[in-house]
Coordinates of C-alpha atoms in Angstrom, one line a residue:
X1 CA 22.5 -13.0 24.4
X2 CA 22.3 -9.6 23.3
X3 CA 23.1 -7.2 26.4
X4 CA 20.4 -4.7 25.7
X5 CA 17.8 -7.4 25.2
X6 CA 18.6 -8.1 28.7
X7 CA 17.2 -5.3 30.0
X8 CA 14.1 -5.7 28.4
X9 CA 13.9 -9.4 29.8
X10 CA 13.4 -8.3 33.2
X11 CA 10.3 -6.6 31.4
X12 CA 8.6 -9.8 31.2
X13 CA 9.3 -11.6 34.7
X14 CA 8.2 -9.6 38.4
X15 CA 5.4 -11.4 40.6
X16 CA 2.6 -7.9 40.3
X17 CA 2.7 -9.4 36.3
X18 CA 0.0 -12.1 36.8
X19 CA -1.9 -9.4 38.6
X20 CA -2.1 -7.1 35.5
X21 CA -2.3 -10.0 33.2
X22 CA -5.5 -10.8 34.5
X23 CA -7.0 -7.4 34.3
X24 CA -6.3 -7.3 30.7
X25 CA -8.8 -5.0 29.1
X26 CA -8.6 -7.3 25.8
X27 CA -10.5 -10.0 27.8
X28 CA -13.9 -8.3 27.9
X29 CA -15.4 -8.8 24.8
X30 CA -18.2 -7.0 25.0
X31 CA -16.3 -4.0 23.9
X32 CA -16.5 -3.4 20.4
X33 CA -13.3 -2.0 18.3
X34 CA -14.4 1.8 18.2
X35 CA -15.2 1.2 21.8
X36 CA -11.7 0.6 22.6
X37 CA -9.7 2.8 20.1
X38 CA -11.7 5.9 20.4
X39 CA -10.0 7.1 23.7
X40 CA -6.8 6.9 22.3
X41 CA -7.9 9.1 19.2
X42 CA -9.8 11.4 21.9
X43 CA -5.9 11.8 23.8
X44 CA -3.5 11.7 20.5
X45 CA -5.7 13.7 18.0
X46 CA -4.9 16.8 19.5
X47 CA -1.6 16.9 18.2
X48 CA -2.8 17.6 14.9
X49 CA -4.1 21.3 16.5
X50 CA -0.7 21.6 17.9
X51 CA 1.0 20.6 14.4
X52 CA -1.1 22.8 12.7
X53 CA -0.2 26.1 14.8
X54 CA 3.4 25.8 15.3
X55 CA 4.2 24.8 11.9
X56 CA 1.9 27.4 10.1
X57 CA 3.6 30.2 11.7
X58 CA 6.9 29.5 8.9
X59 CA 4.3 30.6 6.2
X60 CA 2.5 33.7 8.5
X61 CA 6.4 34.5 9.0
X62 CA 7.0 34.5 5.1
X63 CA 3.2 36.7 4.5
X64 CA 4.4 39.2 7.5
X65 CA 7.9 39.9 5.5
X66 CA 6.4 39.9 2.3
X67 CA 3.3 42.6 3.8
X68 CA 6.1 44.5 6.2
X69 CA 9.7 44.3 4.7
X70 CA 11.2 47.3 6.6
X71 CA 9.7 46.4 9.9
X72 CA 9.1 42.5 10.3
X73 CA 11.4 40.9 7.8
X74 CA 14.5 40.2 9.1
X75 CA 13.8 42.0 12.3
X76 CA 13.6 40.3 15.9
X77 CA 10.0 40.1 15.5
X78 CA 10.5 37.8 12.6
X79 CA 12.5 35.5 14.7
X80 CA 10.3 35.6 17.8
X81 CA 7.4 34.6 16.5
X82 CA 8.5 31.7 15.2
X83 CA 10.1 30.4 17.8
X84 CA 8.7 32.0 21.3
X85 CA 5.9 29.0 21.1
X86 CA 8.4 26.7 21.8
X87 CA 9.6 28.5 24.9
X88 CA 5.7 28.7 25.7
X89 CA 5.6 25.1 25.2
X90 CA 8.6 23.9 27.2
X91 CA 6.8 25.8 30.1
X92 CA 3.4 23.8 29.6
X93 CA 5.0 20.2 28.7
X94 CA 6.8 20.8 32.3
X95 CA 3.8 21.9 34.3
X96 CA 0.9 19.8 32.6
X97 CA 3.5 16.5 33.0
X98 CA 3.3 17.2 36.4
X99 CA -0.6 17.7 36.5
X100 CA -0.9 14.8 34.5
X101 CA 0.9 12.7 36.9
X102 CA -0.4 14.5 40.4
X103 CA -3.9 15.7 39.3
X104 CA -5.8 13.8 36.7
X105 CA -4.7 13.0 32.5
X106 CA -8.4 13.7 31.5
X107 CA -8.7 17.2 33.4
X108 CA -5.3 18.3 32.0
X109 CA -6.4 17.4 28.6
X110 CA -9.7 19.7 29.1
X111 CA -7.6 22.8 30.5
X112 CA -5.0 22.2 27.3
X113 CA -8.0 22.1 25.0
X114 CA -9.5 25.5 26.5
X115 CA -6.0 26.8 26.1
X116 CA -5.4 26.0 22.3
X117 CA -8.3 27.7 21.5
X118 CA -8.2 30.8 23.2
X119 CA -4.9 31.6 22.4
X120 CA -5.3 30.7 19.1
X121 CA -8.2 32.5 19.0
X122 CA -6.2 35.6 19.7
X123 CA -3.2 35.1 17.5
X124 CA -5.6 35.5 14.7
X125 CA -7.0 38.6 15.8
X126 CA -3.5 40.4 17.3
X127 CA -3.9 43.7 17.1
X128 CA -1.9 47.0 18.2
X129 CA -3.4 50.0 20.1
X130 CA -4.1 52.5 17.2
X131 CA -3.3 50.0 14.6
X132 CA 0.4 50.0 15.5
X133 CA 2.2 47.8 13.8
X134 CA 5.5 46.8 16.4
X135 CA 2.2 46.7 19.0
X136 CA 0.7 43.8 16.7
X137 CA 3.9 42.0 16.2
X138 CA 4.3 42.2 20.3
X139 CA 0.9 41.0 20.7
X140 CA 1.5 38.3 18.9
X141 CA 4.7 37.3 20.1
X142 CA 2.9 37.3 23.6
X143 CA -0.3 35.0 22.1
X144 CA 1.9 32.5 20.6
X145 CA 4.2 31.8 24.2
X146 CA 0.4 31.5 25.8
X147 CA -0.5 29.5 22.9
X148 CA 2.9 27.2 23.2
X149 CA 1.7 26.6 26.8
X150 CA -1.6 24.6 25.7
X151 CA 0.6 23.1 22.7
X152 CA 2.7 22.0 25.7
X153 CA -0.1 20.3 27.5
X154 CA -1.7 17.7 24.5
X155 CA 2.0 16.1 25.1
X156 CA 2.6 15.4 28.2
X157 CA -1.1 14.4 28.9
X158 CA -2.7 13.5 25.7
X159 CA 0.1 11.1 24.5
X160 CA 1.0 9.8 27.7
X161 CA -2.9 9.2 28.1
X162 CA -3.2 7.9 24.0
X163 CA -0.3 5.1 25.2
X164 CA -2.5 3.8 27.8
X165 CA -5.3 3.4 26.2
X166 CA -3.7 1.7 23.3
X167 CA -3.4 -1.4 25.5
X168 CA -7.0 -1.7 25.5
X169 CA -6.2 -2.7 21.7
X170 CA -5.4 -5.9 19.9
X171 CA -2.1 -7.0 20.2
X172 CA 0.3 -6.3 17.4
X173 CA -1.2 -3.4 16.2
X174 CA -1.1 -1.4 19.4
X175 CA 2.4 0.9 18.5
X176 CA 0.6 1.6 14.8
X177 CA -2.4 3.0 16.7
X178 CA -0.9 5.4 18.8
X179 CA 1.6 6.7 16.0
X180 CA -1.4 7.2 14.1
X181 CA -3.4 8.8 16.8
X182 CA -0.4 11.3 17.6
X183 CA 3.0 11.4 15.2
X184 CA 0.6 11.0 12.5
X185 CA -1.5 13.8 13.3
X186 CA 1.3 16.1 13.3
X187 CA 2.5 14.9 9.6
X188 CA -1.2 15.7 8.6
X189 CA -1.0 19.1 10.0
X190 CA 2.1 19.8 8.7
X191 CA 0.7 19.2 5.0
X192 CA -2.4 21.5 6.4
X193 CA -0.5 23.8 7.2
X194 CA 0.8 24.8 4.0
X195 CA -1.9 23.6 1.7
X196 CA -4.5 25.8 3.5
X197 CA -2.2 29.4 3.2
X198 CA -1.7 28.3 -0.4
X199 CA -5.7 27.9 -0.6
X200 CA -5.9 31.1 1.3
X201 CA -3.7 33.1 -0.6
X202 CA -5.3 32.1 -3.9
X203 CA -9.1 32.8 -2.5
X204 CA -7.8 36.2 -1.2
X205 CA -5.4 37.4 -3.4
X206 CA -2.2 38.3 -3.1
X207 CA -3.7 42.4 -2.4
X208 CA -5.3 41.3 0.4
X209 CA -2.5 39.1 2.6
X210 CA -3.6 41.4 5.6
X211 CA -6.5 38.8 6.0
X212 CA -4.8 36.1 4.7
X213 CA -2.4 35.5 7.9
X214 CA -5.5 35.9 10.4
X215 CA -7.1 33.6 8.5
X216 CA -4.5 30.8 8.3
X217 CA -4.3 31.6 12.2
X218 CA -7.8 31.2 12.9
X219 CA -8.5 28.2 11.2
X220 CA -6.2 26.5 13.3
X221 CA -9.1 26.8 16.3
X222 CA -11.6 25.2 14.7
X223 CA -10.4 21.5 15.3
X224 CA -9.5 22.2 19.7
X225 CA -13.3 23.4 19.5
X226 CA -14.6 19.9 18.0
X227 CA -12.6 17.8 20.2
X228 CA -14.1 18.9 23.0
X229 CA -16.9 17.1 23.0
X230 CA -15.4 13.7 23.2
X231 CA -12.7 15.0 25.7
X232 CA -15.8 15.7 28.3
X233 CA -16.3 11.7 28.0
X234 CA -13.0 10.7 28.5
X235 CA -12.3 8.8 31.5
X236 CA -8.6 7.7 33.3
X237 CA -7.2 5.3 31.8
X238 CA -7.0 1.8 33.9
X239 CA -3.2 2.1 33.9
X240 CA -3.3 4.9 35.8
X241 CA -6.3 4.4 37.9
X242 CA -4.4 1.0 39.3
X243 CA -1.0 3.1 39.6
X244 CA -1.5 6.5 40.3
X245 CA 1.3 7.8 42.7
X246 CA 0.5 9.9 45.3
X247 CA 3.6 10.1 47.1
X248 CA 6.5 10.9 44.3
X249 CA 9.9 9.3 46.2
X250 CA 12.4 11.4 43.5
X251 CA 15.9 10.4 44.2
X252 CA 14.6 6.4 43.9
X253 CA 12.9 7.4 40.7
X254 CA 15.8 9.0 39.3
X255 CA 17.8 6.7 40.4
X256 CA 16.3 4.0 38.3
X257 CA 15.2 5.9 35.1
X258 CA 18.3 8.6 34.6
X259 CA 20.2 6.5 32.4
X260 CA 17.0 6.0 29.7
X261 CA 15.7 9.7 30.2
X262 CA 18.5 10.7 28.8
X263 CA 19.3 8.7 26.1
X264 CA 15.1 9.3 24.9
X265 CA 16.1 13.0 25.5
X266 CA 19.0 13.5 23.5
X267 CA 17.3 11.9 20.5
X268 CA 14.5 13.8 21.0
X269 CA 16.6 17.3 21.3
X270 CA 18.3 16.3 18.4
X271 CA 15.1 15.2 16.0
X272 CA 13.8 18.6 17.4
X273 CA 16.6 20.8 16.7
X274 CA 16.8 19.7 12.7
X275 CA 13.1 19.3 11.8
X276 CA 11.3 22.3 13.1
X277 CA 14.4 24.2 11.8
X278 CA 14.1 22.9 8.2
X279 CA 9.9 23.1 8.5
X280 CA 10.1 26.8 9.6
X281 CA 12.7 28.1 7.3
X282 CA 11.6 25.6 4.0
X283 CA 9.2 28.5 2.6
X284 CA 12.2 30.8 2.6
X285 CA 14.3 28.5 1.3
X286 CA 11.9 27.4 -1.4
X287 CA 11.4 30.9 -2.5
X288 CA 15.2 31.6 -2.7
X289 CA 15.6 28.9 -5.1
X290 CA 12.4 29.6 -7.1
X291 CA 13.2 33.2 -7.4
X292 CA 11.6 36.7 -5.7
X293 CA 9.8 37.0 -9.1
X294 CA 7.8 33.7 -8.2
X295 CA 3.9 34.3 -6.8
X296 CA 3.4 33.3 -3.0
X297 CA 1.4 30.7 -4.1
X298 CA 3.8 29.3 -5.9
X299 CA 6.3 28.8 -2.9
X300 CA 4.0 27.9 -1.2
X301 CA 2.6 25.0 -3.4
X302 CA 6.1 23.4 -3.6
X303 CA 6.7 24.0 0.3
X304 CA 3.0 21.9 0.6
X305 CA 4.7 18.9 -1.9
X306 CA 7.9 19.1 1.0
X307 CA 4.9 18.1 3.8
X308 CA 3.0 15.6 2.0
X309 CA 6.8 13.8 2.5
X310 CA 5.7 13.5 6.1
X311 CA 2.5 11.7 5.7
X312 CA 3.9 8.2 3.8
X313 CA 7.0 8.2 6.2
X314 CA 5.2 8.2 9.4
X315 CA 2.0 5.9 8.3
X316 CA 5.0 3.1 7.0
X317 CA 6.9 3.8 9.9
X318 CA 3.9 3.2 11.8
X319 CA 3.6 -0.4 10.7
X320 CA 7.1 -1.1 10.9
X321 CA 7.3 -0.2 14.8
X322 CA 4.7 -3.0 15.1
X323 CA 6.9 -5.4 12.8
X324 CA 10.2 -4.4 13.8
X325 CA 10.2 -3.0 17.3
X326 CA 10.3 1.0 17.9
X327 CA 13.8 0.9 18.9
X328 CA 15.3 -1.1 15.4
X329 CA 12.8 1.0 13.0
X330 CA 13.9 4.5 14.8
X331 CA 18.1 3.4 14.5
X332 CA 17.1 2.2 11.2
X333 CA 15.3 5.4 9.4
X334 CA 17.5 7.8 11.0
X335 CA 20.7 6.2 9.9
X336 CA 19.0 6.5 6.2
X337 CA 18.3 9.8 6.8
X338 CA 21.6 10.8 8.0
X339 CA 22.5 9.1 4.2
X340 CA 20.5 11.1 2.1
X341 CA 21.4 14.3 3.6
X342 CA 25.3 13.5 3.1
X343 CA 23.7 13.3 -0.6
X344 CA 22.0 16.3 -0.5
X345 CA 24.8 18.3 0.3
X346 CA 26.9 17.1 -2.3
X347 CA 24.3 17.5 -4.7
X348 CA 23.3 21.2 -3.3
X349 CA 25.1 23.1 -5.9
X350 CA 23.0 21.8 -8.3
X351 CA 19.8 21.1 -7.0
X352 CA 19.7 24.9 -5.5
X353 CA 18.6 26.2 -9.1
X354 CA 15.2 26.8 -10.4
X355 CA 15.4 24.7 -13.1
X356 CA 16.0 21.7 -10.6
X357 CA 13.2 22.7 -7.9
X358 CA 11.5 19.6 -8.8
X359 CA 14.5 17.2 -8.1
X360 CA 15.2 19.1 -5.1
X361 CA 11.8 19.2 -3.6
X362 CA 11.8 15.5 -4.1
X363 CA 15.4 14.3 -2.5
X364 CA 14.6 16.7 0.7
X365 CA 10.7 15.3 0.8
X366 CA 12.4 11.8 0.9
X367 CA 14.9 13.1 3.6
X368 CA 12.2 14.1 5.5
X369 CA 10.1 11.2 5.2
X370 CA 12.5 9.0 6.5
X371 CA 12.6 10.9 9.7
X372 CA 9.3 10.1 10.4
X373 CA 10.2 6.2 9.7
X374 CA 12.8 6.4 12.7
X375 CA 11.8 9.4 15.8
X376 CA 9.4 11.2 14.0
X377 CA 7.2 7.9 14.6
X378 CA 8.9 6.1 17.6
X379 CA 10.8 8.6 19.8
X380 CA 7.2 9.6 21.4
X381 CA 6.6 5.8 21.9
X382 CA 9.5 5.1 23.2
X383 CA 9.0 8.1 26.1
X384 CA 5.7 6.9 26.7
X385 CA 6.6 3.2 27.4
X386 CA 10.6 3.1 28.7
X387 CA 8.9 4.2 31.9
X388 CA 6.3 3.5 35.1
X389 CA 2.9 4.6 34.8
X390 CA 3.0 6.5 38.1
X391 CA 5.7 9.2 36.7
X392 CA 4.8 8.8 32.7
X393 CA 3.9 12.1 32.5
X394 CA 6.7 13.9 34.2
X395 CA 8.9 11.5 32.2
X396 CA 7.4 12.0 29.0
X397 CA 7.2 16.1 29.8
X398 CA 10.6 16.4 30.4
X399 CA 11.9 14.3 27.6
X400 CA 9.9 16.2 25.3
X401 CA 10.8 19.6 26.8
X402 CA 14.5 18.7 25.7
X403 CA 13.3 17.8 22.5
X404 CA 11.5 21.6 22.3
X405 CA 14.5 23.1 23.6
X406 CA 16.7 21.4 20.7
X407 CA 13.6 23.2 18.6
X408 CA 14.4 26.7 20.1
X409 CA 17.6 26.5 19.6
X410 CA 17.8 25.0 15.9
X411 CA 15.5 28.5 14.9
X412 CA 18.4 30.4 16.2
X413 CA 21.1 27.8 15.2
X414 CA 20.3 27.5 11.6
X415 CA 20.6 31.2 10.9
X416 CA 23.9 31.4 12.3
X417 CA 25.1 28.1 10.2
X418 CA 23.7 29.5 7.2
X419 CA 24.9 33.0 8.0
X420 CA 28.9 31.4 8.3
X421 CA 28.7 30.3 5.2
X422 CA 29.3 33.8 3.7
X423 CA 28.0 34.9 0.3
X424 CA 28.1 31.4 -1.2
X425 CA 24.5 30.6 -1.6
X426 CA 25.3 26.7 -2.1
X427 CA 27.1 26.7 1.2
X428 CA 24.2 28.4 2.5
X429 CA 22.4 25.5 1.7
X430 CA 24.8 22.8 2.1
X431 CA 26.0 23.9 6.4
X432 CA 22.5 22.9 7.7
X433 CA 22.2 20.0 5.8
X434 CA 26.1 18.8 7.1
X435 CA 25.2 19.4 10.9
X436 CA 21.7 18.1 10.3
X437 CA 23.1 14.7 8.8
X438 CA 25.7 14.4 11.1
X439 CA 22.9 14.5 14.0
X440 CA 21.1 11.9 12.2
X441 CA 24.1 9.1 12.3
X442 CA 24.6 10.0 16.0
X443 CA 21.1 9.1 16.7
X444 CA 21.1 6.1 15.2
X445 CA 23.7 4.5 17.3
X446 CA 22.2 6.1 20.4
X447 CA 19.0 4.6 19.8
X448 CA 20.1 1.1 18.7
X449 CA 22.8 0.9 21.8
X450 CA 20.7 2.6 24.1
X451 CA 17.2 2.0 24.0
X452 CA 15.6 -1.2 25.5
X453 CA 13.4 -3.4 23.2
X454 CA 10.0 -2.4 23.7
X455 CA 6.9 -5.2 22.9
X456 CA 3.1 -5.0 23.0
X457 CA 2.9 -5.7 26.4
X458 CA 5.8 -3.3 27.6
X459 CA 3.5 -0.9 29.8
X460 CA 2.1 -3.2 32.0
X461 CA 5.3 -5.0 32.2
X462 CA 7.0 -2.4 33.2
X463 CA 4.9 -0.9 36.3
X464 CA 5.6 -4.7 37.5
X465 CA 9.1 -4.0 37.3
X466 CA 8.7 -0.5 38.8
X467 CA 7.0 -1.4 41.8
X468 CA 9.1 -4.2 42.3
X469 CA 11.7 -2.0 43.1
X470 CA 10.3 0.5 44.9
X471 CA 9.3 -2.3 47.4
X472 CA 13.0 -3.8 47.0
X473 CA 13.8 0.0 48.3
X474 CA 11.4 0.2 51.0
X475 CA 9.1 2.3 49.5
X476 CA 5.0 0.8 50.4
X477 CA 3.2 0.9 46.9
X478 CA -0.4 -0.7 49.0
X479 CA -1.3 3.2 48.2
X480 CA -0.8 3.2 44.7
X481 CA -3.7 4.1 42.9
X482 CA -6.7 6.2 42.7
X483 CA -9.3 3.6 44.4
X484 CA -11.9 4.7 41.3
X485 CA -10.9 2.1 38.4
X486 CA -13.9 1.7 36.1
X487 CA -16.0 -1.5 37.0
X488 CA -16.2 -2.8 33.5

């Protein structure tokens, strides 16, 4: 028997499982299908607001520089931006992971939602006193780590919340849903968020990019403000009305989850550190290889082919986590993504030309479309269902804070790589692509060795398992949950 199925054996055997069994939601058929599957969409669909606003800042980064090349390109400013969100957002998946869990998932929702849109609210309008221009760029440095903190918030909580709804579901098709209600989401944006500056730019011109940024900003507020509505109806999920913790014993919960937190983690840091690197630095990239002659537009247009890469890599992926298992598809498409960037870099010296734009746009689409296959798609799932109910969203929080951090420092990582590579523009190229693919192969033997099989049923399986031990420990779970579970 395979050692690591063992560990996902004991999933499937504790005496609390008959309990759970027979509170399956799927067994009240009065429910129809939008009845069950519109929470999760209510708890996942945020992320396509986060998406939106952290990648759309690569292209407001390459409008600033082009509108400001003395003061903003190249300057601190230019690198802050871009990446203080994701110091806002390490801050918010820490503190709303531990709301989630202590306080409420639909409340920390709400207070995320109100977040995103007030901050982003203000990014678009930053503005310096007198119309200074190093006032504006600090203002909206400051905007976007406030912004990052509600960005932080829809993980922790909304995923967390999305995976336990998604039991409510039929079985088989429970992992597609919740990739599509979250991972999915972000592919989506990510394709918004250069299609819509490339729309923008067109509409406005390429005179008037002063109201072109504030408008790519600005839209971005729209969708937090239309998902309030259904956020107001959510309720708790019945996962974590039944196991709500309200005494947290730490050293037993670390105890029993350090090993898996930190193999989630790692792959998460790691996914992190190469794909918002690439996402954010693409435009410039793109616009070095067509040429500083180029329109905006233009860049822009090729950068929006890159994203829509995303979107058939994380919808297949999304059906092979059902078919295959989260842990086998994730070890699977980033081992083949590790394989194509080997290519890449080989192939650099002449795919960095103008006159091969279109091959190279294509090779690095596929490249990135297979790392939604593997942890684009699963790495969330796998955080939101290696773990307990009680502690999910302190679990989930932290593991994605690592994967954030990895983020923060790939945006200061990349410019170094590229920067050691001297003068040689296809070295340039060819250093991220080398660290970024080594990465990739590391991550697939991390997740195929060290990540337990996960099955339909791996939730409720697994808070038998939990409080299992916590009674083996001593520890009285009779005051586990919220004594408010919905009748129904």
């Amino acid at each position: 028997m395979d050692p690591r199925d063992e560990k996902t054996s004991e999933l499937v055997v504790a005496p609390h499982g008959d309990r759970h069994m027979d509170e399956d939601p799927l067994a009240r058929p009065e429910k129809t299908w939008w009845e069950r599957s519109w929470p999760t969409f209510a708890c996942g669909a945020g992320l396509w607001s986060d998406g939106y606003l952290q990648y759309v800042i690569g292209t407001v980064n390459t409008i600033l520089s082009d509108l400001y090349p003395d003061k903003y390109a190249g300057s601190t400013y230019s690198q802050n931006v871009s990446s203080i969100a994701f110091a806002g957002t390490v801050v918010g998946m820490l503190f709303f992971g531990y709301l989630s869990d202590h306080w409420s998932r639909a409340n920390t929702l709400m207070v995320s939602t109100v977040i995103l849109f007030i901050f982003g609210a203000l990014c678009a309008g930053a503005y310096g006193a007198g119309g200074s221009l190093t006032g504006m760029f600090t203002a909206l440095t400051a905007y976007r780590f406030f912004l990052g903190l509600g960005v932080g918030g829809e993980y922790p909580a909304g995923s967390v919340a999305a995976a336990e709804s998604s039991g409510e579901l039929e079985e088989g098709t429970r992992h597609r849903w919740f990739i599509l209600f979250t991972n999915f989401q972000l592919d989506l944006a990510s394709v918004a968020s250069s299609l819509v500056p490339m729309i923008v730019v067109l509409a406005c011109g390429e005179n008037h990019l002063r109201a072109a940024w504030r408008i790519c900003l600005g839209l971005g507020v729209i969708p937090p403000l239309s998902l309030i509505y259904l956020r107001m109806k959510l309720k708790e999920p019945e996962e974590y009305s039944r196991e709500k913790m309200h005494k947290f014993p730490a050293w037993l919960i670390i105890k029993f989850y350090w090993k898996r937190w930190c193999v989630v983690a790692l792959i998460w840091f790691i996914y992190d550190f190469s794909t918002y690197s690439f996402s954010i630095y693409s435009s410039a990239w793109l616009k070095v290889i067509i040429g500083d002659s180029a329109p905006l537009w233009k860049t822009l247009g090729w950068n929006t082919l890159i994203n829509v890469f995303y979107v058939p890599g994380s919808f297949l992926g999304a059906f092979m986590s059902d078919w295959y298992g989260p842990r086998n598809t994730l070890a699977f498409g980033v081992f083949v993504q590790g394989a194509i960037g080997f290519i890449m870099t080989g192939c650099y010296p002449y795919l960095d030309t103008s006159h091969y734009v279109a091959a190279f746009v294509v090779v690095y689409g596929i490249f990135l479309a297979m790392g939604e296959v593997g942890p684009g798609d699963n790495i969330g799932l796998c955080a939101a269902k290696t773990c307990a109910t009680p502690i999910r969203g302190q679990y989930y929080g932290t593991a994605a804070a690592m994967g954030k951090v990895g983020a923060f420092v790939g945006t200061y990582v990349f410019p170094v790589i590229v920067k050691d590579a001297g003068d040689n523009v296809a070295r340039q190229g060819q250093y991220p692509f080398y660290v970024s693919s080594s990465l990739c192969i590391f991550s697939a033997f991390l997740a195929y060795f060290g990540l337990p099989k996960i099955s339909q049923d791996t939730i409720t399986h697994e808070d038998a398992r939990f409080r299992d031990y916590l009674e083996s420990q001593g520890y009285d779970t009779s005051s586990m949950g919220t004594g408010t579970r919905d009748p129904r």
